[in-house]
Amino acid sequence: MKKVAIVIGTRPEVIKLAPVYLELKKSKVLKPILINTGQHREMVDEMLKWFHIKEDFNLKLMEKSQSLAGITSKVVHSLTATFKKVKPDVVIVEGDTASVMAASIAAFYMKIPIAHVEAGLRTNNIYNPFPEEMARRVVSQLATYHFAPTQNAVMNLKKEGIINNVYLTGNTVIDALFYTEHKIKEVEKYRKDIEKAFCGLDFKKYKVVLVTMHRRENFGRSHSEIAKVFIKILDSFPEVALLLPLHKNPSVRDIIRPILEKHPRVVLTEPLGYVPFVYAMKNSYLILSDSGGVQEEAPSLGKPVLVLRTNTERPEGINAGCAKLVGVNPKTIFSETKKLLMNKKSYSRMSQTKNPYGNGKASKKIVKILSKMESPKELNF
Ligand code: UD1
Ligand code: UDP
């Protein structure tokens, strides 16, 4: 059996690679080995639990308020040692985090082929999102297999001259979402976790606005301005309650919490497990987020997303009409939220578009392609 090392480090990597891992587990020719860099701690542990997955190695690298250079260099060093032990035939990485870039560098130095899931996303601005835009570009240069979620991502790779072993697969986040939606139907089993997670928030009584924020470009002033406009929205619309699972990053929570924590219609929680979070998305009225994954999931659940960023590498949702870039300007955030709270036509237009990110079969496709892989020949440019 060929050994496939799957490297995960942060929350979204677990969500998007869990379906690939579960699919690989069924394979007769490929053997998955799950390596957790530990870039995230609680947020990854929580997700592994939800998917009933155990890592084979945990490098436990997270430090409080870690630096980019610190986490990147530690992942390169520690993974090199782990790859020496495991001797994988191929390394799978997903997305654009520090773990993903560092894992790719470690694998490249050992001449192990890399398979990149969610390849080809671009904003064409190297400082926004920072450092993700450069991380994914570096991985595209080092990878042998490129699993692009959309046609637009395929085109982005093509523009950079990357045409060998590029496969259009759909995004594995949709596989994870369908798997989880199915679990929510067995709600009795999860009711306790779900109810506990929301601190008693009544989804029937209020129009729940679900918020997530964690982007580095928005640290500090932008996060604080955005939090203040939420107070204005709550004071203008008594039917609204705000649910905000706080990211673990102190640079995020230390700014947002003091502004919002005293409002009676704000529920601040710890990061939610995937099942409660999907439940919250399904039962919210509207989502405001700077998250990549949330932009991809919300259209499948028929929820409009106002994207709290000035650009996005996911233009498909914007073009389809289910997401809108509102940036970080409080006036725009207020007026666009108001429009969706008051204007039924605008709301139903945004909530009734088709999900452009996949059909839930991406992992199957990826594993099928990897099952047929031959040892790659030397790549020439
Ligand atoms: C990282 C990724 C970002 C991704 C995001 C997903 C990089 C550079 N950034 O950002 O691309 O969108 O994850 O959430 O790779 N922390 C905890 N517990 C946890 C997780 C984080 O306490 O489980 C705290 C720690 O103090 C840590 C800090 O958050 O030092 C920052 O974590 P880090 O992974 O460096 O950056 P994120 O902002 O989480
Ligand atoms: N998510 C979650 N619990 C939360 C917030 C988000 O399970 O409290 C999920 C969400 O559904 C999505 C993923 O985490 O699949 C997105 O992670 P994040 O926003 O941290 O990273 P990004 O996608 O921006 O890289």
CSV table of C-alpha atoms and ligand atoms in Angstrom, one decimal:
chain,number,residue,atom,x,y,z
A,1,MET,CA,0.0,0.0,0.0
A,2,LYS,CA,1.2,3.5,-0.8
A,3,LYS,CA,1.5,5.8,2.3
A,4,VAL,CA,-0.3,9.0,2.1
A,5,ALA,CA,0.6,11.6,4.8
A,6,ILE,CA,-2.3,14.0,5.4
A,7,VAL,CA,-1.0,17.1,7.2
A,8,ILE,CA,-3.4,19.3,9.2
A,9,GLY,CA,-2.7,22.3,11.4
A,10,THR,CA,-5.7,24.5,11.8
A,11,ARG,CA,-9.5,24.2,12.1
A,12,PRO,CA,-10.4,24.6,8.5
A,13,GLU,CA,-7.8,22.0,7.4
A,14,VAL,CA,-9.4,19.4,9.6
A,15,ILE,CA,-12.9,20.2,8.3
A,16,LYS,CA,-11.8,20.1,4.7
A,17,LEU,CA,-9.5,17.1,4.9
A,18,ALA,CA,-11.7,14.9,7.2
A,19,PRO,CA,-13.8,13.7,4.3
A,20,VAL,CA,-10.6,12.9,2.3
A,21,TYR,CA,-9.1,11.0,5.3
A,22,LEU,CA,-12.4,9.0,5.8
A,23,GLU,CA,-12.4,8.2,2.0
A,24,LEU,CA,-8.8,7.1,2.1
A,25,LYS,CA,-9.6,4.8,5.0
A,26,LYS,CA,-11.7,2.8,2.6
A,27,SER,CA,-9.0,2.5,0.0
A,28,LYS,CA,-7.3,-0.9,-0.7
A,29,VAL,CA,-4.2,0.7,-2.3
A,30,LEU,CA,-3.6,3.8,-0.2
A,31,LYS,CA,-2.9,4.1,3.5
A,32,PRO,CA,-3.6,7.4,5.2
A,33,ILE,CA,-1.4,8.7,8.0
A,34,LEU,CA,-2.7,11.8,9.8
A,35,ILE,CA,-0.1,14.2,11.0
A,36,ASN,CA,-1.3,17.2,13.1
A,37,THR,CA,1.3,20.0,13.3
A,38,GLY,CA,-0.6,21.4,16.3
A,39,GLN,CA,-0.6,24.9,14.9
A,40,HIS,CA,-4.0,25.1,16.5
A,41,ARG,CA,-4.8,23.3,19.7
A,42,GLU,CA,-8.4,23.3,21.1
A,43,MET,CA,-9.9,24.4,17.8
A,44,VAL,CA,-8.4,21.3,16.0
A,45,ASP,CA,-9.0,18.9,18.9
A,46,GLU,CA,-12.7,19.9,18.8
A,47,MET,CA,-13.0,19.2,15.1
A,48,LEU,CA,-11.2,15.8,15.2
A,49,LYS,CA,-13.6,14.8,17.9
A,50,TRP,CA,-16.6,15.8,15.7
A,51,PHE,CA,-15.4,13.7,12.8
A,52,HIS,CA,-14.4,10.8,15.1
A,53,ILE,CA,-10.8,11.0,13.8
A,54,LYS,CA,-7.5,10.4,15.7
A,55,GLU,CA,-4.2,11.7,14.5
A,56,ASP,CA,-1.3,9.4,14.2
A,57,PHE,CA,1.2,12.1,15.1
A,58,ASN,CA,0.7,15.4,16.9
A,59,LEU,CA,3.7,17.8,16.8
A,60,LYS,CA,2.0,20.1,19.4
A,61,LEU,CA,3.6,23.2,18.1
A,62,MET,CA,1.1,25.9,19.1
A,63,GLU,CA,2.3,28.7,21.4
A,64,LYS,CA,0.2,31.6,22.7
A,65,SER,CA,0.3,34.5,20.3
A,66,GLN,CA,2.8,32.7,18.1
A,67,SER,CA,4.6,34.6,15.3
A,68,LEU,CA,4.4,33.7,11.6
A,69,ALA,CA,8.2,33.0,11.5
A,70,GLY,CA,8.0,30.9,14.7
A,71,ILE,CA,5.3,28.6,13.6
A,72,THR,CA,6.6,28.3,10.0
A,73,SER,CA,10.1,27.3,11.0
A,74,LYS,CA,8.9,24.9,13.7
A,75,VAL,CA,6.6,23.1,11.3
A,76,VAL,CA,9.4,22.8,8.7
A,77,HIS,CA,11.8,21.3,11.3
A,78,SER,CA,9.4,19.0,13.1
A,79,LEU,CA,7.7,17.7,10.0
A,80,THR,CA,11.0,16.9,8.4
A,81,ALA,CA,11.7,14.6,11.3
A,82,THR,CA,8.2,13.1,11.1
A,83,PHE,CA,8.5,12.5,7.3
A,84,LYS,CA,11.8,10.7,7.9
A,85,LYS,CA,10.0,8.3,10.2
A,86,VAL,CA,6.8,7.9,8.1
A,87,LYS,CA,8.5,7.9,4.6
A,88,PRO,CA,5.3,8.9,2.8
A,89,ASP,CA,4.8,8.3,-0.9
A,90,VAL,CA,2.8,11.5,-1.1
A,91,VAL,CA,1.9,14.4,1.2
A,92,ILE,CA,-1.6,16.0,1.1
A,93,VAL,CA,-2.1,19.6,2.3
A,94,GLU,CA,-5.2,21.7,2.1
A,95,GLY,CA,-5.5,25.5,1.7
A,96,ASP,CA,-3.1,28.3,2.6
A,97,THR,CA,-2.1,28.3,6.3
A,98,ALA,CA,1.4,28.5,7.7
A,99,SER,CA,1.3,24.7,8.3
A,100,VAL,CA,0.4,24.1,4.7
A,101,MET,CA,3.2,26.2,3.3
A,102,ALA,CA,5.8,24.8,5.8
A,103,ALA,CA,4.6,21.2,5.2
A,104,SER,CA,5.1,21.7,1.4
A,105,ILE,CA,8.6,23.1,1.9
A,106,ALA,CA,9.5,20.1,4.2
A,107,ALA,CA,8.1,17.6,1.6
A,108,PHE,CA,9.8,19.4,-1.3
A,109,TYR,CA,13.2,19.3,0.4
A,110,MET,CA,12.8,15.5,0.8
A,111,LYS,CA,11.5,15.2,-2.9
A,112,ILE,CA,8.2,13.8,-1.7
A,113,PRO,CA,5.3,14.7,-4.1
A,114,ILE,CA,2.7,17.1,-2.8
A,115,ALA,CA,-1.0,17.0,-3.5
A,116,HIS,CA,-2.7,20.3,-2.9
A,117,VAL,CA,-6.4,20.3,-2.0
A,118,GLU,CA,-8.2,23.7,-2.7
A,119,ALA,CA,-5.5,24.8,-5.2
A,120,GLY,CA,-5.8,27.9,-7.3
A,121,LEU,CA,-7.5,30.4,-5.1
A,122,ARG,CA,-6.2,33.9,-5.7
A,123,THR,CA,-6.9,37.5,-4.9
A,124,ASN,CA,-3.7,38.7,-6.7
A,125,ASN,CA,-2.8,40.9,-3.7
A,126,ILE,CA,0.2,39.4,-1.8
A,127,TYR,CA,-0.7,41.3,1.4
A,128,ASN,CA,-4.4,40.6,1.4
A,129,PRO,CA,-5.2,38.0,2.7
A,130,PHE,CA,-1.9,38.0,4.5
A,131,PRO,CA,0.0,35.7,4.6
A,132,GLU,CA,-2.4,33.3,2.9
A,133,GLU,CA,-2.1,34.6,-0.7
A,134,MET,CA,1.6,34.0,-0.7
A,135,ALA,CA,1.3,30.7,1.1
A,136,ARG,CA,-1.0,29.2,-1.5
A,137,ARG,CA,1.2,30.6,-4.4
A,138,VAL,CA,4.3,28.9,-2.9
A,139,VAL,CA,2.4,25.6,-2.5
A,140,SER,CA,1.3,25.8,-6.1
A,141,GLN,CA,5.0,26.0,-7.2
A,142,LEU,CA,6.0,23.0,-5.1
A,143,ALA,CA,3.0,20.7,-5.6
A,144,THR,CA,2.7,17.8,-8.1
A,145,TYR,CA,-1.1,17.4,-7.9
A,146,HIS,CA,-3.4,20.4,-7.8
A,147,PHE,CA,-7.0,19.7,-6.8
A,148,ALA,CA,-8.9,22.9,-7.8
A,149,PRO,CA,-12.4,23.4,-6.3
A,150,THR,CA,-13.8,25.5,-9.2
A,151,GLN,CA,-13.2,26.3,-12.9
A,152,ASN,CA,-12.1,29.8,-11.8
A,153,ALA,CA,-9.4,28.2,-9.7
A,154,VAL,CA,-8.3,26.0,-12.6
A,155,MET,CA,-8.0,29.2,-14.7
A,156,ASN,CA,-5.9,31.0,-12.1
A,157,LEU,CA,-3.4,28.1,-12.1
A,158,LYS,CA,-3.4,28.1,-15.9
A,159,LYS,CA,-2.6,31.8,-15.9
A,160,GLU,CA,0.5,31.0,-13.8
A,161,GLY,CA,1.6,28.2,-16.2
A,162,ILE,CA,0.4,25.4,-13.9
A,163,ILE,CA,-1.3,23.0,-16.2
A,164,ASN,CA,0.1,19.5,-15.4
A,165,ASN,CA,-2.0,17.3,-13.0
A,166,VAL,CA,-4.6,20.0,-12.4
A,167,TYR,CA,-8.0,18.4,-11.6
A,168,LEU,CA,-11.3,20.1,-11.1
A,169,THR,CA,-12.8,18.4,-8.1
A,170,GLY,CA,-15.2,20.7,-6.2
A,171,ASN,CA,-14.5,21.8,-2.7
A,172,THR,CA,-14.3,19.1,0.0
A,173,VAL,CA,-15.9,21.5,2.5
A,174,ILE,CA,-19.2,20.7,0.8
A,175,ASP,CA,-18.5,17.0,1.5
A,176,ALA,CA,-17.9,17.9,5.2
A,177,LEU,CA,-21.1,20.0,5.3
A,178,PHE,CA,-23.3,17.3,3.8
A,179,TYR,CA,-21.9,14.7,6.2
A,180,THR,CA,-22.6,17.0,9.1
A,181,GLU,CA,-26.0,18.1,8.0
A,182,HIS,CA,-26.9,14.4,8.0
A,183,LYS,CA,-25.7,14.2,11.6
A,184,ILE,CA,-27.8,17.1,12.6
A,185,LYS,CA,-30.9,15.2,11.5
A,186,GLU,CA,-30.0,12.7,14.3
A,187,VAL,CA,-30.6,15.8,16.5
A,188,GLU,CA,-31.4,13.9,19.7
A,189,LYS,CA,-27.9,12.5,19.9
A,190,TYR,CA,-26.5,16.0,19.7
A,191,ARG,CA,-29.1,18.1,21.3
A,192,LYS,CA,-27.2,18.6,24.6
A,193,ASP,CA,-24.1,19.7,22.8
A,194,ILE,CA,-26.0,22.0,20.6
A,195,GLU,CA,-28.1,23.6,23.4
A,196,LYS,CA,-25.0,24.1,25.6
A,197,ALA,CA,-23.1,25.7,22.8
A,198,PHE,CA,-25.5,28.6,22.3
A,199,CYS,CA,-26.0,29.6,26.0
A,200,GLY,CA,-29.8,29.5,25.7
A,201,LEU,CA,-30.1,31.7,22.6
A,202,ASP,CA,-33.6,31.4,21.2
A,203,PHE,CA,-33.4,31.1,17.4
A,204,LYS,CA,-37.2,31.3,17.1
A,205,LYS,CA,-37.6,34.5,19.0
A,206,TYR,CA,-34.8,36.5,17.3
A,207,LYS,CA,-33.5,37.0,13.8
A,208,VAL,CA,-30.0,35.7,14.6
A,209,VAL,CA,-27.1,37.3,12.9
A,210,LEU,CA,-24.1,34.9,13.0
A,211,VAL,CA,-20.7,36.5,13.0
A,212,THR,CA,-17.1,35.2,12.7
A,213,MET,CA,-14.0,37.3,12.4
A,214,HIS,CA,-10.3,36.4,12.5
A,215,ARG,CA,-8.4,37.9,9.5
A,216,ARG,CA,-5.0,39.4,10.2
A,217,GLU,CA,-5.7,42.3,7.9
A,218,ASN,CA,-8.6,43.3,10.2
A,219,PHE,CA,-6.8,43.0,13.5
A,220,GLY,CA,-7.1,46.1,15.8
A,221,ARG,CA,-8.9,49.1,14.5
A,222,SER,CA,-11.1,47.3,11.9
A,223,HIS,CA,-12.2,44.7,14.3
A,224,SER,CA,-13.1,47.3,16.9
A,225,GLU,CA,-15.0,49.5,14.4
A,226,ILE,CA,-16.9,46.4,13.1
A,227,ALA,CA,-17.8,45.4,16.7
A,228,LYS,CA,-19.1,48.9,17.4
A,229,VAL,CA,-21.3,48.9,14.3
A,230,PHE,CA,-22.9,45.6,15.6
A,231,ILE,CA,-24.0,47.6,18.7
A,232,LYS,CA,-25.6,50.1,16.4
A,233,ILE,CA,-27.4,47.4,14.4
A,234,LEU,CA,-28.7,45.8,17.6
A,235,ASP,CA,-29.9,49.1,19.0
A,236,SER,CA,-31.7,49.8,15.7
A,237,PHE,CA,-33.3,46.4,15.3
A,238,PRO,CA,-34.7,44.9,18.5
A,239,GLU,CA,-35.7,41.7,16.7
A,240,VAL,CA,-32.0,40.9,16.1
A,241,ALA,CA,-29.6,38.9,18.3
A,242,LEU,CA,-26.0,38.5,17.6
A,243,LEU,CA,-24.2,35.1,17.9
A,244,LEU,CA,-20.4,35.4,17.8
A,245,PRO,CA,-18.2,32.4,18.5
A,246,LEU,CA,-14.9,34.1,19.3
A,247,HIS,CA,-11.8,32.8,17.6
A,248,LYS,CA,-9.1,31.7,20.1
A,249,ASN,CA,-6.6,34.2,18.8
A,250,PRO,CA,-6.0,36.8,21.6
A,251,SER,CA,-5.4,39.5,18.9
A,252,VAL,CA,-9.1,39.0,18.0
A,253,ARG,CA,-10.9,38.3,21.3
A,254,ASP,CA,-9.1,40.9,23.4
A,255,ILE,CA,-10.4,43.6,21.0
A,256,ILE,CA,-14.0,42.3,20.4
A,257,ARG,CA,-15.0,41.0,23.7
A,258,PRO,CA,-15.0,44.3,25.8
A,259,ILE,CA,-17.1,46.1,23.1
A,260,LEU,CA,-19.8,43.4,22.8
A,261,GLU,CA,-19.9,41.4,26.0
A,262,LYS,CA,-22.4,43.5,28.0
A,263,HIS,CA,-25.1,43.8,25.4
A,264,PRO,CA,-28.1,41.7,26.4
A,265,ARG,CA,-28.7,40.5,22.8
A,266,VAL,CA,-25.1,39.4,22.2
A,267,VAL,CA,-24.1,35.8,22.7
A,268,LEU,CA,-20.3,35.4,22.7
A,269,THR,CA,-19.2,31.8,22.8
A,270,GLU,CA,-16.0,29.8,22.6
A,271,PRO,CA,-15.3,28.4,19.0
A,272,LEU,CA,-18.2,26.1,18.3
A,273,GLY,CA,-17.9,22.4,17.3
A,274,TYR,CA,-18.7,21.8,13.7
A,275,VAL,CA,-22.2,20.3,14.3
A,276,PRO,CA,-23.3,23.3,16.5
A,277,PHE,CA,-21.8,25.7,14.0
A,278,VAL,CA,-23.6,24.2,11.0
A,279,TYR,CA,-26.8,24.2,13.1
A,280,ALA,CA,-26.2,27.9,13.8
A,281,MET,CA,-25.7,28.7,10.1
A,282,LYS,CA,-28.8,26.8,9.2
A,283,ASN,CA,-30.9,28.5,11.8
A,284,SER,CA,-29.5,32.0,11.6
A,285,TYR,CA,-31.1,34.8,9.5
A,286,LEU,CA,-27.9,36.2,8.1
A,287,ILE,CA,-24.2,35.6,8.3
A,288,LEU,CA,-21.4,38.3,8.5
A,289,SER,CA,-18.0,36.8,8.3
A,290,ASP,CA,-14.4,37.2,7.1
A,291,SER,CA,-13.9,33.4,7.0
A,292,GLY,CA,-13.1,31.5,3.8
A,293,GLY,CA,-14.9,28.3,4.7
A,294,VAL,CA,-18.1,30.1,5.8
A,295,GLN,CA,-18.3,31.9,2.4
A,296,GLU,CA,-18.3,28.4,0.8
A,297,GLU,CA,-20.8,26.7,3.2
A,298,ALA,CA,-23.5,29.4,3.6
A,299,PRO,CA,-24.8,29.2,0.0
A,300,SER,CA,-25.5,25.5,0.4
A,301,LEU,CA,-27.6,26.4,3.4
A,302,GLY,CA,-29.5,29.2,1.7
A,303,LYS,CA,-28.0,31.9,3.9
A,304,PRO,CA,-26.8,35.3,2.6
A,305,VAL,CA,-23.2,36.2,3.7
A,306,LEU,CA,-21.9,39.7,4.0
A,307,VAL,CA,-18.2,39.3,3.6
A,308,LEU,CA,-16.2,41.5,6.1
A,309,ARG,CA,-13.3,41.9,3.8
A,310,THR,CA,-12.1,44.2,1.0
A,311,ASN,CA,-11.4,41.4,-1.4
A,312,THR,CA,-12.0,37.7,-1.7
A,313,GLU,CA,-10.4,34.7,-3.4
A,314,ARG,CA,-13.9,33.2,-3.6
A,315,PRO,CA,-15.5,35.3,-6.3
A,316,GLU,CA,-17.9,32.5,-7.3
A,317,GLY,CA,-20.3,33.3,-4.4
A,318,ILE,CA,-20.2,37.0,-5.2
A,319,ASN,CA,-20.9,36.3,-8.9
A,320,ALA,CA,-23.7,33.9,-8.0
A,321,GLY,CA,-25.3,36.6,-5.8
A,322,CYS,CA,-25.3,34.7,-2.5
A,323,ALA,CA,-22.4,36.7,-1.0
A,324,LYS,CA,-21.6,40.4,-1.0
A,325,LEU,CA,-18.3,42.1,-0.2
A,326,VAL,CA,-19.0,44.8,2.4
A,327,GLY,CA,-15.4,45.5,3.5
A,328,VAL,CA,-14.7,47.0,6.9
A,329,ASN,CA,-16.4,50.4,6.6
A,330,PRO,CA,-19.0,50.6,9.4
A,331,LYS,CA,-21.4,52.7,7.3
A,332,THR,CA,-21.4,50.1,4.5
A,333,ILE,CA,-21.8,47.2,7.0
A,334,PHE,CA,-24.7,49.0,8.6
A,335,SER,CA,-26.5,49.8,5.4
A,336,GLU,CA,-26.1,46.4,3.8
A,337,THR,CA,-27.2,44.6,7.0
A,338,LYS,CA,-30.2,47.0,7.2
A,339,LYS,CA,-31.1,46.2,3.6
A,340,LEU,CA,-31.2,42.5,4.3
A,341,LEU,CA,-33.2,43.0,7.5
A,342,MET,CA,-35.8,45.2,5.9
A,343,ASN,CA,-36.0,44.4,2.2
A,344,LYS,CA,-37.5,41.0,1.6
A,345,LYS,CA,-36.7,41.0,-2.1
A,346,SER,CA,-33.0,41.6,-1.5
A,347,TYR,CA,-33.0,38.9,1.1
A,348,SER,CA,-34.7,36.3,-0.9
A,349,ARG,CA,-32.5,37.1,-4.0
A,350,MET,CA,-29.4,36.3,-1.9
A,351,SER,CA,-30.7,33.3,-0.2
A,352,GLN,CA,-32.0,31.5,-3.2
A,353,THR,CA,-28.9,31.1,-5.3
A,354,LYS,CA,-27.2,27.8,-6.2
A,355,ASN,CA,-24.0,26.8,-4.3
A,356,PRO,CA,-21.1,27.2,-6.7
A,357,TYR,CA,-18.5,25.3,-4.7
A,358,GLY,CA,-19.2,21.6,-5.1
A,359,ASN,CA,-21.6,18.6,-5.0
A,360,GLY,CA,-20.3,16.7,-2.0
A,361,LYS,CA,-18.2,14.3,-4.1
A,362,ALA,CA,-14.8,16.0,-4.1
A,363,SER,CA,-13.1,13.6,-1.7
A,364,LYS,CA,-14.1,10.6,-3.7
A,365,LYS,CA,-12.8,12.2,-6.8
A,366,ILE,CA,-9.5,13.1,-5.1
A,367,VAL,CA,-8.9,9.6,-3.7
A,368,LYS,CA,-9.7,8.1,-7.1
A,369,ILE,CA,-7.1,10.2,-8.8
A,370,LEU,CA,-4.5,9.5,-6.1
A,371,SER,CA,-5.2,5.8,-6.3
A,372,LYS,CA,-4.1,5.9,-10.0
A,373,MET,CA,-1.0,8.0,-9.4
A,374,GLU,CA,2.3,6.7,-10.7
A,375,SER,CA,5.6,7.8,-9.2
A,376,PRO,CA,6.0,11.3,-10.8
A,377,LYS,CA,8.6,11.8,-13.4
A,378,GLU,CA,11.0,14.7,-13.0
A,379,LEU,CA,9.0,17.9,-13.6
A,380,ASN,CA,10.3,20.2,-16.2
A,381,PHE,CA,9.0,23.8,-16.6
B,1,UD1,C1,-4.7,30.6,11.2
B,1,UD1,C2,-4.2,30.7,9.7
B,1,UD1,C3,-5.3,31.3,8.9
B,1,UD1,C4,-6.6,30.5,9.0
B,1,UD1,C5,-7.0,30.4,10.5
B,1,UD1,C6,-8.2,29.5,10.7
B,1,UD1,C7,-1.9,31.2,9.4
B,1,UD1,C8,-0.8,32.2,9.4
B,1,UD1,N1,-3.1,31.6,9.7
B,1,UD1,O1,-4.9,31.9,11.7
B,1,UD1,O2,-4.9,31.3,7.5
B,1,UD1,O3,-7.6,31.2,8.3
B,1,UD1,O4,-5.9,29.8,11.2
B,1,UD1,O5,-8.8,29.7,11.9
B,1,UD1,O6,-1.6,30.0,9.3
B,1,UD1,N2,-5.1,29.8,19.5
B,1,UD1,C9,-5.4,29.1,20.6
B,1,UD1,N3,-6.0,27.9,20.4
B,1,UD1,C10,-6.3,27.3,19.2
B,1,UD1,C11,-6.0,28.1,18.0
B,1,UD1,C12,-5.4,29.3,18.2
B,1,UD1,O7,-5.2,29.5,21.7
B,1,UD1,O8,-6.8,26.2,19.1
B,1,UD1,C13,-4.4,31.2,19.6
B,1,UD1,C14,-3.0,31.0,20.1
B,1,UD1,O9,-2.6,32.1,20.9
B,1,UD1,C15,-2.2,31.2,18.7
B,1,UD1,C16,-3.1,32.3,18.1
B,1,UD1,O10,-4.5,31.9,18.4
B,1,UD1,O11,-0.9,31.7,18.9
B,1,UD1,C17,-3.0,32.4,16.6
B,1,UD1,O12,-3.0,31.2,15.9
B,1,UD1,P1,-2.4,31.1,14.4
B,1,UD1,O13,-2.7,29.7,13.9
B,1,UD1,O14,-1.0,31.5,14.3
B,1,UD1,O15,-3.3,32.1,13.6
B,1,UD1,P2,-4.8,32.2,13.3
B,1,UD1,O16,-5.2,33.6,13.4
B,1,UD1,O17,-5.5,31.2,14.1
B,2,UDP,N1,-16.4,27.0,12.2
B,2,UDP,C1,-16.7,26.2,13.2
B,2,UDP,N2,-17.0,26.7,14.5
B,2,UDP,C2,-16.9,28.1,14.6
B,2,UDP,C3,-16.5,28.9,13.5
B,2,UDP,C4,-16.3,28.3,12.3
B,2,UDP,O1,-16.9,25.0,13.1
B,2,UDP,O2,-17.1,28.5,15.8
B,2,UDP,C5,-16.1,26.3,10.9
B,2,UDP,C6,-16.8,26.9,9.7
B,2,UDP,O3,-18.0,26.2,9.4
B,2,UDP,C7,-15.8,26.7,8.5
B,2,UDP,C8,-14.5,26.7,9.2
B,2,UDP,O4,-14.7,26.6,10.6
B,2,UDP,O5,-15.9,25.4,7.9
B,2,UDP,C9,-13.8,28.0,8.9
B,2,UDP,O6,-12.7,28.2,9.7
B,2,UDP,P1,-12.0,29.6,9.9
B,2,UDP,O7,-13.0,30.7,9.7
B,2,UDP,O8,-11.3,29.6,11.2
B,2,UDP,O9,-10.9,29.6,8.8
B,2,UDP,P2,-10.9,30.1,7.2
B,2,UDP,O10,-11.9,29.2,6.5
B,2,UDP,O11,-11.2,31.5,7.1
B,2,UDP,O12,-9.5,29.7,6.8
